[in-house]
Amino acid sequence: MKKTGNDQAAHFVAILGTTGCGKSTELKRRLALKKRPRVMVWSPKEPLDRYVTFFPGAKLVRNMTEVLDAVGKAGKRGKFALVFQPTLSRAKDEAAFSLFCKIALAAGRLTLVVEELHSVTKPSSAPDGWAKLCFMGRGYGVEVFGLSQRPASVDKAFIGSLSACHCGRLSYPEDQKTMAKAMGISIGDIASLTGFQAMQKDFSTGKTSRLP
Amino acid sequence: MDEELKALQGEAAQIDAQLAPTPTPEEGAQIAQPGNQNEAAELSALVQIVSGMFAPMFPSLKEIYTAQSCDALAAAAVPVMLKRGWSVSGLLGKYEEEVALLAIAGPLAFATWQGVTADLAKAAAVQKKTADDTITPQISSSEPAAPVQARA
């Protein structure tokens, strides 16, 4: 029997690391593990990342009315994939991101990918919709993949909700410190990462591993 | 539409008003059509990809062709394109993969050319220095020359 509500397993995954450390590759590897018929992507670097080509039939949108229309048409069970490209203006994007998350939560049963999470969150605060989604997303069947180059700038609500974490190399000491603390490992474990090496942690089992 | 989603329509309209560039009323009327919004989004994406390709050669392009300036350009261009019957969606749709490949391969090829040119110049400089060192006679010496002794 399919689990519903709070019986569902949490699936909040952080993929973090400096630019060029393999975050997108890791994300796409994880996304390819199973079919994801309902997907929403927050993609600030869409001209480069091109999520719209990764998900067949995905629609690129730049306003919230189109997001609402696409999600509304799909209903609670219909298939859809949409990619939202924000403006990269923090003030505008924070408000849009909050609503984007509220829409995801209202739609339920979907995969939400958030690129460059640090561009819409701060260590001490998060847009309302995002905070709500971090607290309640599991119960609504929303799985989240959050990506960022600057973990020290990502909000604690998300870090505190993680079910799994993939951390590539980080050059800034504050970021190393944040991730060491969040993953329960030493700063040296993070600081010593090079190339495409990464530390991974499954928070449900507590198992930590180093790749490769 | 689901009631929960309907309740978010007002907030969506407010945010869209902030997100949108500020076109003239005529442009606004044309751009408001969903098809035209996609057209503008694709044109803006195309301009950003092309400017990104040339950015390694001309770094100032990064500052000129920002997402905002490309959006503004696309918003202004779409009404003209509609008037002339031109479309970018067909072009980007048909050659999407090729454009994506070019966006990656172009800067890589340029960086390779720069790297190889620099390597060759370095190797030539080392070779020239070695040749000069071999040909140039030793003019000075730290040891004094031995006195010439007259033969008996």
mmCIF file of C-alpha atoms in Angstrom:
data_model
loop_
_atom_site.group_PDB
_atom_site.id
_atom_site.type_symbol
_atom_site.label_atom_id
_atom_site.label_comp_id
_atom_site.label_asym_id
_atom_site.label_seq_id
_atom_site.Cartn_x
_atom_site.Cartn_y
_atom_site.Cartn_z
ATOM 1 C CA MET A 1 0.000 0.000 0.000
ATOM 2 C CA LYS A 2 1.260 3.445 -0.890
ATOM 3 C CA LYS A 3 2.142 5.551 2.110
ATOM 4 C CA THR A 4 0.469 8.904 2.577
ATOM 5 C CA GLY A 5 0.822 11.917 4.837
ATOM 6 C CA ASN A 6 3.430 11.716 7.568
ATOM 7 C CA ASP A 7 3.945 7.978 6.934
ATOM 8 C CA GLN A 8 5.980 8.879 3.861
ATOM 9 C CA ALA A 9 9.765 8.777 4.059
ATOM 10 C CA ALA A 10 11.501 12.146 3.985
ATOM 11 C CA HIS A 11 13.457 12.881 0.845
ATOM 12 C CA PHE A 12 15.268 16.149 1.313
ATOM 13 C CA VAL A 13 18.638 16.048 -0.390
ATOM 14 C CA ALA A 14 21.338 18.715 -0.352
ATOM 15 C CA ILE A 15 23.977 18.690 -3.085
ATOM 16 C CA LEU A 16 26.618 21.224 -2.197
ATOM 17 C CA GLY A 17 30.079 22.264 -3.278
ATOM 18 C CA THR A 18 32.030 24.848 -5.158
ATOM 19 C CA THR A 19 31.452 25.462 -8.838
ATOM 20 C CA GLY A 20 32.765 22.661 -11.061
ATOM 21 C CA CYS A 21 32.810 19.997 -8.337
ATOM 22 C CA GLY A 22 30.157 17.839 -10.015
ATOM 23 C CA LYS A 23 26.913 18.960 -8.363
ATOM 24 C CA SER A 24 24.852 18.864 -11.559
ATOM 25 C CA THR A 25 26.256 15.455 -12.480
ATOM 26 C CA GLU A 26 25.370 14.093 -9.043
ATOM 27 C CA LEU A 27 21.885 15.584 -9.250
ATOM 28 C CA LYS A 28 21.231 14.138 -12.696
ATOM 29 C CA ARG A 29 22.540 10.747 -11.546
ATOM 30 C CA ARG A 30 20.090 10.752 -8.647
ATOM 31 C CA LEU A 31 17.196 12.033 -10.758
ATOM 32 C CA ALA A 32 17.796 9.273 -13.303
ATOM 33 C CA LEU A 33 17.399 6.554 -10.646
ATOM 34 C CA LYS A 34 13.623 6.538 -11.033
ATOM 35 C CA LYS A 35 10.866 8.137 -13.092
ATOM 36 C CA ARG A 36 9.740 11.492 -11.827
ATOM 37 C CA PRO A 37 6.483 12.392 -13.558
ATOM 38 C CA ARG A 38 5.871 15.649 -11.692
ATOM 39 C CA VAL A 39 8.780 18.057 -11.514
ATOM 40 C CA MET A 40 9.289 21.712 -10.692
ATOM 41 C CA VAL A 41 12.749 23.258 -11.141
ATOM 42 C CA TRP A 42 13.992 26.619 -9.862
ATOM 43 C CA SER A 43 16.798 27.324 -12.310
ATOM 44 C CA PRO A 44 18.623 30.676 -12.053
ATOM 45 C CA LYS A 45 21.290 29.623 -14.589
ATOM 46 C CA GLU A 46 18.878 27.986 -17.018
ATOM 47 C CA PRO A 47 20.693 29.151 -20.187
ATOM 48 C CA LEU A 48 23.668 27.101 -18.948
ATOM 49 C CA ASP A 49 22.017 24.300 -16.968
ATOM 50 C CA ARG A 50 19.269 23.604 -19.519
ATOM 51 C CA TYR A 51 16.944 21.574 -17.270
ATOM 52 C CA VAL A 52 14.288 22.146 -19.885
ATOM 53 C CA THR A 53 16.111 19.640 -22.119
ATOM 54 C CA PHE A 54 16.752 17.172 -19.273
ATOM 55 C CA PHE A 55 13.065 16.587 -18.571
ATOM 56 C CA PRO A 56 11.203 15.571 -21.752
ATOM 57 C CA GLY A 57 8.324 17.935 -22.483
ATOM 58 C CA ALA A 58 9.389 20.424 -19.813
ATOM 59 C CA LYS A 59 8.135 23.971 -20.151
ATOM 60 C CA LEU A 60 10.302 27.019 -19.432
ATOM 61 C CA VAL A 61 8.356 29.707 -17.588
ATOM 62 C CA ARG A 62 9.234 33.087 -16.134
ATOM 63 C CA ASN A 63 6.123 34.134 -14.306
ATOM 64 C CA MET A 64 4.039 32.702 -11.518
ATOM 65 C CA THR A 65 0.752 32.766 -13.419
ATOM 66 C CA GLU A 66 2.181 30.286 -15.899
ATOM 67 C CA VAL A 67 3.475 28.135 -13.036
ATOM 68 C CA LEU A 68 0.007 28.091 -11.481
ATOM 69 C CA ASP A 69 -1.632 27.301 -14.823
ATOM 70 C CA ALA A 70 0.695 24.383 -15.581
ATOM 71 C CA VAL A 71 0.385 22.890 -12.096
ATOM 72 C CA GLY A 72 -3.377 23.491 -12.012
ATOM 73 C CA LYS A 73 -3.900 21.739 -15.354
ATOM 74 C CA ALA A 74 -1.965 18.693 -14.152
ATOM 75 C CA GLY A 75 -4.162 18.380 -11.057
ATOM 76 C CA LYS A 76 -3.168 16.174 -8.150
ATOM 77 C CA ARG A 77 -1.908 13.248 -10.242
ATOM 78 C CA GLY A 78 -1.184 14.482 -13.785
ATOM 79 C CA LYS A 79 2.301 14.554 -15.278
ATOM 80 C CA PHE A 80 4.146 17.803 -15.792
ATOM 81 C CA ALA A 81 7.625 19.291 -15.776
ATOM 82 C CA LEU A 82 8.232 22.980 -15.555
ATOM 83 C CA VAL A 83 11.381 25.019 -15.211
ATOM 84 C CA PHE A 84 11.203 28.483 -13.730
ATOM 85 C CA GLN A 85 14.008 30.925 -14.534
ATOM 86 C CA PRO A 86 14.140 33.720 -11.934
ATOM 87 C CA THR A 87 15.545 37.208 -12.458
ATOM 88 C CA LEU A 88 18.653 36.917 -10.206
ATOM 89 C CA SER A 89 17.458 40.008 -8.363
ATOM 90 C CA ARG A 90 17.258 38.851 -4.740
ATOM 91 C CA ALA A 91 14.349 41.013 -3.640
ATOM 92 C CA LYS A 92 12.150 39.881 -6.537
ATOM 93 C CA ASP A 93 13.316 36.281 -6.458
ATOM 94 C CA GLU A 94 12.734 35.722 -2.740
ATOM 95 C CA ALA A 95 9.047 36.610 -3.121
ATOM 96 C CA ALA A 96 8.726 34.505 -6.269
ATOM 97 C CA PHE A 97 10.547 31.580 -4.635
ATOM 98 C CA SER A 98 8.248 31.681 -1.630
ATOM 99 C CA LEU A 99 5.217 31.407 -3.902
ATOM 100 C CA PHE A 100 6.899 28.747 -6.051
ATOM 101 C CA CYS A 101 7.281 26.611 -2.917
ATOM 102 C CA LYS A 102 3.692 27.243 -1.819
ATOM 103 C CA ILE A 103 2.516 26.076 -5.243
ATOM 104 C CA ALA A 104 4.681 22.949 -4.954
ATOM 105 C CA LEU A 105 3.215 22.203 -1.541
ATOM 106 C CA ALA A 106 -0.351 22.784 -2.743
ATOM 107 C CA ALA A 107 0.213 20.521 -5.755
ATOM 108 C CA GLY A 108 1.861 17.765 -3.681
ATOM 109 C CA ARG A 109 3.438 14.488 -4.867
ATOM 110 C CA LEU A 110 6.259 16.030 -6.876
ATOM 111 C CA THR A 111 9.996 16.523 -7.160
ATOM 112 C CA LEU A 112 11.294 20.010 -6.518
ATOM 113 C CA VAL A 113 14.796 20.947 -7.664
ATOM 114 C CA VAL A 114 16.225 24.215 -6.373
ATOM 115 C CA GLU A 115 19.447 25.425 -7.961
ATOM 116 C CA GLU A 116 21.596 28.100 -6.280
ATOM 117 C CA LEU A 117 19.623 27.898 -3.052
ATOM 118 C CA HIS A 118 21.841 30.528 -1.432
ATOM 119 C CA SER A 119 20.468 33.128 -3.871
ATOM 120 C CA VAL A 120 17.031 33.000 -2.202
ATOM 121 C CA THR A 121 17.789 31.993 1.394
ATOM 122 C CA LYS A 122 19.954 33.350 4.208
ATOM 123 C CA PRO A 123 21.550 31.403 7.078
ATOM 124 C CA SER A 124 19.128 32.871 9.587
ATOM 125 C CA SER A 125 15.975 33.201 7.495
ATOM 126 C CA ALA A 126 14.077 31.626 4.631
ATOM 127 C CA PRO A 127 11.140 32.773 2.503
ATOM 128 C CA ASP A 128 7.833 31.694 4.089
ATOM 129 C CA GLY A 129 6.878 29.203 1.386
ATOM 130 C CA TRP A 130 10.279 27.502 1.567
ATOM 131 C CA ALA A 131 10.238 27.296 5.361
ATOM 132 C CA LYS A 132 6.727 25.799 5.211
ATOM 133 C CA LEU A 133 7.812 23.298 2.592
ATOM 134 C CA CYS A 134 10.820 22.244 4.681
ATOM 135 C CA PHE A 135 8.549 21.625 7.682
ATOM 136 C CA MET A 136 5.620 20.025 5.872
ATOM 137 C CA GLY A 137 6.831 18.855 2.464
ATOM 138 C CA ARG A 138 7.321 15.233 3.507
ATOM 139 C CA GLY A 139 3.667 14.851 4.483
ATOM 140 C CA TYR A 140 2.585 16.151 1.066
ATOM 141 C CA GLY A 141 4.891 13.809 -0.830
ATOM 142 C CA VAL A 142 7.273 16.534 -1.987
ATOM 143 C CA GLU A 143 10.882 15.446 -2.450
ATOM 144 C CA VAL A 144 13.434 18.224 -2.588
ATOM 145 C CA PHE A 145 16.874 18.505 -4.129
ATOM 146 C CA GLY A 146 18.619 21.715 -3.019
ATOM 147 C CA LEU A 147 21.886 22.754 -4.640
ATOM 148 C CA SER A 148 24.291 25.483 -3.614
ATOM 149 C CA GLN A 149 27.889 26.630 -3.941
ATOM 150 C CA ARG A 150 27.674 28.438 -0.590
ATOM 151 C CA PRO A 151 26.300 26.178 2.163
ATOM 152 C CA ALA A 152 27.073 28.817 4.810
ATOM 153 C CA SER A 153 24.425 31.004 3.167
ATOM 154 C CA VAL A 154 21.763 28.288 3.043
ATOM 155 C CA ASP A 155 19.022 28.457 5.670
ATOM 156 C CA LYS A 156 19.039 26.199 8.699
ATOM 157 C CA ALA A 157 15.431 25.069 8.081
ATOM 158 C CA PHE A 158 16.605 23.129 5.029
ATOM 159 C CA ILE A 159 19.853 21.869 6.541
ATOM 160 C CA GLY A 160 17.860 20.672 9.543
ATOM 161 C CA SER A 161 15.369 18.769 7.341
ATOM 162 C CA LEU A 162 17.899 16.780 5.308
ATOM 163 C CA SER A 163 17.551 13.082 4.722
ATOM 164 C CA ALA A 164 20.744 12.918 2.647
ATOM 165 C CA CYS A 165 23.644 15.156 1.785
ATOM 166 C CA HIS A 166 26.335 15.144 -0.904
ATOM 167 C CA CYS A 167 29.129 17.628 -0.254
ATOM 168 C CA GLY A 168 31.849 18.256 -2.820
ATOM 169 C CA ARG A 169 34.968 20.358 -2.343
ATOM 170 C CA LEU A 170 34.547 23.749 -0.710
ATOM 171 C CA SER A 171 37.264 26.386 -0.640
ATOM 172 C CA TYR A 172 35.760 28.891 1.785
ATOM 173 C CA PRO A 173 36.401 27.988 5.472
ATOM 174 C CA GLU A 174 32.946 29.141 6.618
ATOM 175 C CA ASP A 175 31.325 26.746 4.134
ATOM 176 C CA GLN A 176 33.608 23.891 5.247
ATOM 177 C CA LYS A 177 32.729 24.587 8.873
ATOM 178 C CA THR A 178 28.976 24.672 8.164
ATOM 179 C CA MET A 179 29.021 21.356 6.332
ATOM 180 C CA ALA A 180 31.297 19.629 8.839
ATOM 181 C CA LYS A 181 28.880 20.628 11.583
ATOM 182 C CA ALA A 182 25.782 19.620 9.596
ATOM 183 C CA MET A 183 27.224 16.222 8.611
ATOM 184 C CA GLY A 184 28.884 15.498 11.952
ATOM 185 C CA ILE A 185 32.352 15.099 10.459
ATOM 186 C CA SER A 186 35.620 16.983 10.857
ATOM 187 C CA ILE A 187 36.436 20.146 8.936
ATOM 188 C CA GLY A 188 39.518 18.301 7.674
ATOM 189 C CA ASP A 189 37.291 15.734 5.959
ATOM 190 C CA ILE A 190 35.724 18.522 3.913
ATOM 191 C CA ALA A 191 38.868 20.626 3.470
ATOM 192 C CA SER A 192 40.811 17.677 2.056
ATOM 193 C CA LEU A 193 38.340 17.078 -0.804
ATOM 194 C CA THR A 194 39.748 17.682 -4.271
ATOM 195 C CA GLY A 195 38.473 17.363 -7.840
ATOM 196 C CA PHE A 196 35.211 15.426 -7.897
ATOM 197 C CA GLN A 197 35.664 13.875 -4.450
ATOM 198 C CA ALA A 198 32.744 14.230 -2.057
ATOM 199 C CA MET A 199 31.477 13.311 1.378
ATOM 200 C CA GLN A 200 28.017 11.786 1.531
ATOM 201 C CA LYS A 201 25.764 11.227 4.487
ATOM 202 C CA ASP A 202 22.490 9.341 4.766
ATOM 203 C CA PHE A 203 20.806 10.899 7.771
ATOM 204 C CA SER A 204 18.300 8.082 8.160
ATOM 205 C CA THR A 205 21.060 5.500 8.743
ATOM 206 C CA GLY A 206 23.757 7.883 9.968
ATOM 207 C CA LYS A 207 26.167 6.354 7.450
ATOM 208 C CA THR A 208 28.904 8.626 6.119
ATOM 209 C CA SER A 209 31.038 7.794 3.097
ATOM 210 C CA ARG A 210 33.749 9.386 0.996
ATOM 211 C CA LEU A 211 33.651 9.335 -2.805
ATOM 212 C CA PRO A 212 35.580 8.133 -4.675
ATOM 213 C CA MET B 1 -7.961 24.352 -10.607
ATOM 214 C CA ASP B 2 -7.550 23.126 -7.057
ATOM 215 C CA GLU B 3 -8.876 25.499 -4.345
ATOM 216 C CA GLU B 4 -5.469 25.756 -2.695
ATOM 217 C CA LEU B 5 -3.903 26.804 -5.982
ATOM 218 C CA LYS B 6 -6.743 29.227 -6.740
ATOM 219 C CA ALA B 7 -6.046 30.942 -3.436
ATOM 220 C CA LEU B 8 -2.526 31.710 -4.668
ATOM 221 C CA GLN B 9 -3.642 33.482 -7.867
ATOM 222 C CA GLY B 10 -3.699 36.943 -6.274
ATOM 223 C CA GLU B 11 -0.183 36.524 -4.907
ATOM 224 C CA ALA B 12 0.975 35.257 -8.316
ATOM 225 C CA ALA B 13 -0.402 38.340 -10.083
ATOM 226 C CA GLN B 14 1.339 40.637 -7.590
ATOM 227 C CA ILE B 15 4.677 38.885 -8.010
ATOM 228 C CA ASP B 16 4.381 38.792 -11.799
ATOM 229 C CA ALA B 17 3.924 42.561 -11.796
ATOM 230 C CA GLN B 18 7.274 42.853 -9.979
ATOM 231 C CA LEU B 19 9.032 40.274 -12.134
ATOM 232 C CA ALA B 20 8.028 41.739 -15.474
ATOM 233 C CA PRO B 21 10.148 44.322 -17.255
ATOM 234 C CA THR B 22 8.312 47.579 -17.959
ATOM 235 C CA PRO B 23 7.212 47.515 -21.581
ATOM 236 C CA THR B 24 5.093 50.164 -23.290
ATOM 237 C CA PRO B 25 1.307 49.536 -23.182
ATOM 238 C CA GLU B 26 1.312 48.291 -26.798
ATOM 239 C CA GLU B 27 4.214 45.935 -26.120
ATOM 240 C CA GLY B 28 2.565 44.849 -22.909
ATOM 241 C CA ALA B 29 -0.634 43.912 -24.708
ATOM 242 C CA GLN B 30 1.273 41.781 -27.178
ATOM 243 C CA ILE B 31 3.683 40.225 -24.674
ATOM 244 C CA ALA B 32 0.861 39.299 -22.291
ATOM 245 C CA GLN B 33 -0.161 36.505 -24.641
ATOM 246 C CA PRO B 34 1.310 33.196 -23.353
ATOM 247 C CA GLY B 35 2.844 32.283 -26.728
ATOM 248 C CA ASN B 36 4.657 35.598 -26.882
ATOM 249 C CA GLN B 37 6.020 35.174 -23.369
ATOM 250 C CA ASN B 38 7.655 31.929 -24.440
ATOM 251 C CA GLU B 39 8.993 33.684 -27.520
ATOM 252 C CA ALA B 40 10.589 36.400 -25.363
ATOM 253 C CA ALA B 41 11.977 33.827 -22.907
ATOM 254 C CA GLU B 42 13.553 31.814 -25.710
ATOM 255 C CA LEU B 43 15.008 34.891 -27.394
ATOM 256 C CA SER B 44 16.483 36.063 -24.095
ATOM 257 C CA ALA B 45 17.944 32.586 -23.470
ATOM 258 C CA LEU B 46 19.436 32.542 -26.982
ATOM 259 C CA VAL B 47 21.083 35.953 -26.502
ATOM 260 C CA GLN B 48 22.483 34.823 -23.133
ATOM 261 C CA ILE B 49 23.879 31.619 -24.622
ATOM 262 C CA VAL B 50 25.522 33.425 -27.548
ATOM 263 C CA SER B 51 26.988 36.164 -25.321
ATOM 264 C CA GLY B 52 28.193 33.416 -22.919
ATOM 265 C CA MET B 53 30.009 31.735 -25.811
ATOM 266 C CA PHE B 54 31.994 34.871 -26.584
ATOM 267 C CA ALA B 55 32.561 35.861 -22.949
ATOM 268 C CA PRO B 56 35.971 34.079 -22.657
ATOM 269 C CA MET B 57 37.234 36.225 -25.559
ATOM 270 C CA PHE B 58 35.461 39.414 -24.532
ATOM 271 C CA PRO B 59 34.906 39.350 -20.746
ATOM 272 C CA SER B 60 33.027 42.672 -20.753
ATOM 273 C CA LEU B 61 30.098 40.894 -22.477
ATOM 274 C CA LYS B 62 29.238 39.238 -19.152
ATOM 275 C CA GLU B 63 28.468 42.617 -17.618
ATOM 276 C CA ILE B 64 26.618 43.901 -20.664
ATOM 277 C CA TYR B 65 24.424 40.884 -21.434
ATOM 278 C CA THR B 66 22.979 40.211 -17.985
ATOM 279 C CA ALA B 67 19.715 38.278 -17.570
ATOM 280 C CA GLN B 68 17.912 41.591 -17.053
ATOM 281 C CA SER B 69 19.331 43.292 -20.133
ATOM 282 C CA CYS B 70 18.608 40.210 -22.256
ATOM 283 C CA ASP B 71 15.044 40.112 -20.912
ATOM 284 C CA ALA B 72 14.580 43.779 -21.738
ATOM 285 C CA LEU B 73 16.029 43.255 -25.210
ATOM 286 C CA ALA B 74 13.767 40.253 -25.821
ATOM 287 C CA ALA B 75 10.702 42.102 -24.530
ATOM 288 C CA ALA B 76 11.409 44.941 -26.955
ATOM 289 C CA ALA B 77 12.270 42.644 -29.857
ATOM 290 C CA VAL B 78 9.244 40.334 -29.686
ATOM 291 C CA PRO B 79 6.659 42.943 -30.816
ATOM 292 C CA VAL B 80 8.883 43.790 -33.805
ATOM 293 C CA MET B 81 9.328 40.103 -34.609
ATOM 294 C CA LEU B 82 5.581 39.578 -34.424
ATOM 295 C CA LYS B 83 5.033 42.563 -36.710
ATOM 296 C CA ARG B 84 7.506 41.119 -39.246
ATOM 297 C CA GLY B 85 6.299 37.542 -38.874
ATOM 298 C CA TRP B 86 9.627 36.254 -37.517
ATOM 299 C CA SER B 87 9.921 33.579 -34.819
ATOM 300 C CA VAL B 88 12.806 32.474 -32.621
ATOM 301 C CA SER B 89 11.007 29.511 -31.091
ATOM 302 C CA GLY B 90 11.229 27.459 -34.275
ATOM 303 C CA LEU B 91 14.915 28.177 -34.677
ATOM 304 C CA LEU B 92 15.908 27.397 -31.079
ATOM 305 C CA GLY B 93 13.588 24.412 -30.993
ATOM 306 C CA LYS B 94 15.076 22.889 -34.153
ATOM 307 C CA TYR B 95 18.739 23.607 -33.359
ATOM 308 C CA GLU B 96 18.523 23.458 -29.570
ATOM 309 C CA GLU B 97 21.098 20.649 -29.181
ATOM 310 C CA GLU B 98 23.493 22.252 -31.673
ATOM 311 C CA VAL B 99 23.313 25.622 -29.907
ATOM 312 C CA ALA B 100 23.925 23.931 -26.538
ATOM 313 C CA LEU B 101 26.968 22.082 -27.975
ATOM 314 C CA LEU B 102 28.327 25.277 -29.499
ATOM 315 C CA ALA B 103 27.894 27.096 -26.191
ATOM 316 C CA ILE B 104 30.181 24.555 -24.492
ATOM 317 C CA ALA B 105 32.567 23.731 -27.344
ATOM 318 C CA GLY B 106 33.171 27.338 -28.478
ATOM 319 C CA PRO B 107 34.742 28.681 -25.260
ATOM 320 C CA LEU B 108 36.603 25.359 -24.801
ATOM 321 C CA ALA B 109 38.115 25.609 -28.285
ATOM 322 C CA PHE B 110 39.160 29.206 -27.656
ATOM 323 C CA ALA B 111 40.748 28.318 -24.294
ATOM 324 C CA THR B 112 42.587 25.395 -25.974
ATOM 325 C CA TRP B 113 43.902 27.671 -28.732
ATOM 326 C CA GLN B 114 45.105 30.201 -26.145
ATOM 327 C CA GLY B 115 46.754 27.473 -24.051
ATOM 328 C CA VAL B 116 48.514 25.798 -26.980
ATOM 329 C CA THR B 117 49.720 29.162 -28.350
ATOM 330 C CA ALA B 118 51.152 30.057 -24.943
ATOM 331 C CA ASP B 119 52.836 26.626 -24.640
ATOM 332 C CA LEU B 120 54.429 26.964 -28.096
ATOM 333 C CA ALA B 121 55.672 30.487 -27.325
ATOM 334 C CA LYS B 122 57.176 29.262 -24.041
ATOM 335 C CA ALA B 123 58.903 26.327 -25.757
ATOM 336 C CA ALA B 124 60.296 28.629 -28.484
ATOM 337 C CA ALA B 125 61.638 31.036 -25.853
ATOM 338 C CA VAL B 126 63.403 28.198 -23.994
ATOM 339 C CA GLN B 127 64.867 26.879 -27.250
ATOM 340 C CA LYS B 128 66.150 30.342 -28.226
ATOM 341 C CA LYS B 129 67.724 30.863 -24.799
ATOM 342 C CA THR B 130 69.507 27.487 -25.027
ATOM 343 C CA ALA B 131 70.814 28.337 -28.482
ATOM 344 C CA ASP B 132 72.032 31.767 -27.324
ATOM 345 C CA ASP B 133 73.797 30.242 -24.319
ATOM 346 C CA THR B 134 75.604 27.773 -26.584
ATOM 347 C CA ILE B 135 76.779 30.374 -29.102
ATOM 348 C CA THR B 136 77.682 33.239 -26.749
ATOM 349 C CA PRO B 137 81.400 33.001 -25.748
ATOM 350 C CA GLN B 138 82.341 33.274 -22.077
ATOM 351 C CA ILE B 139 83.566 36.833 -21.798
ATOM 352 C CA SER B 140 84.208 37.002 -18.113
ATOM 353 C CA SER B 141 85.577 34.472 -15.706
ATOM 354 C CA SER B 142 85.940 34.498 -11.946
ATOM 355 C CA GLU B 143 89.366 32.860 -12.147
ATOM 356 C CA PRO B 144 92.249 35.088 -13.312
ATOM 357 C CA ALA B 145 94.012 33.949 -16.437
ATOM 358 C CA ALA B 146 97.326 32.137 -15.916
ATOM 359 C CA PRO B 147 100.356 34.292 -16.751
ATOM 360 C CA VAL B 148 102.018 33.497 -20.015
ATOM 361 C CA GLN B 149 105.492 32.162 -19.444
ATOM 362 C CA ALA B 150 108.244 32.884 -21.877
ATOM 363 C CA ARG B 151 109.837 29.889 -23.400
ATOM 364 C CA ALA B 152 113.454 29.365 -22.678
#
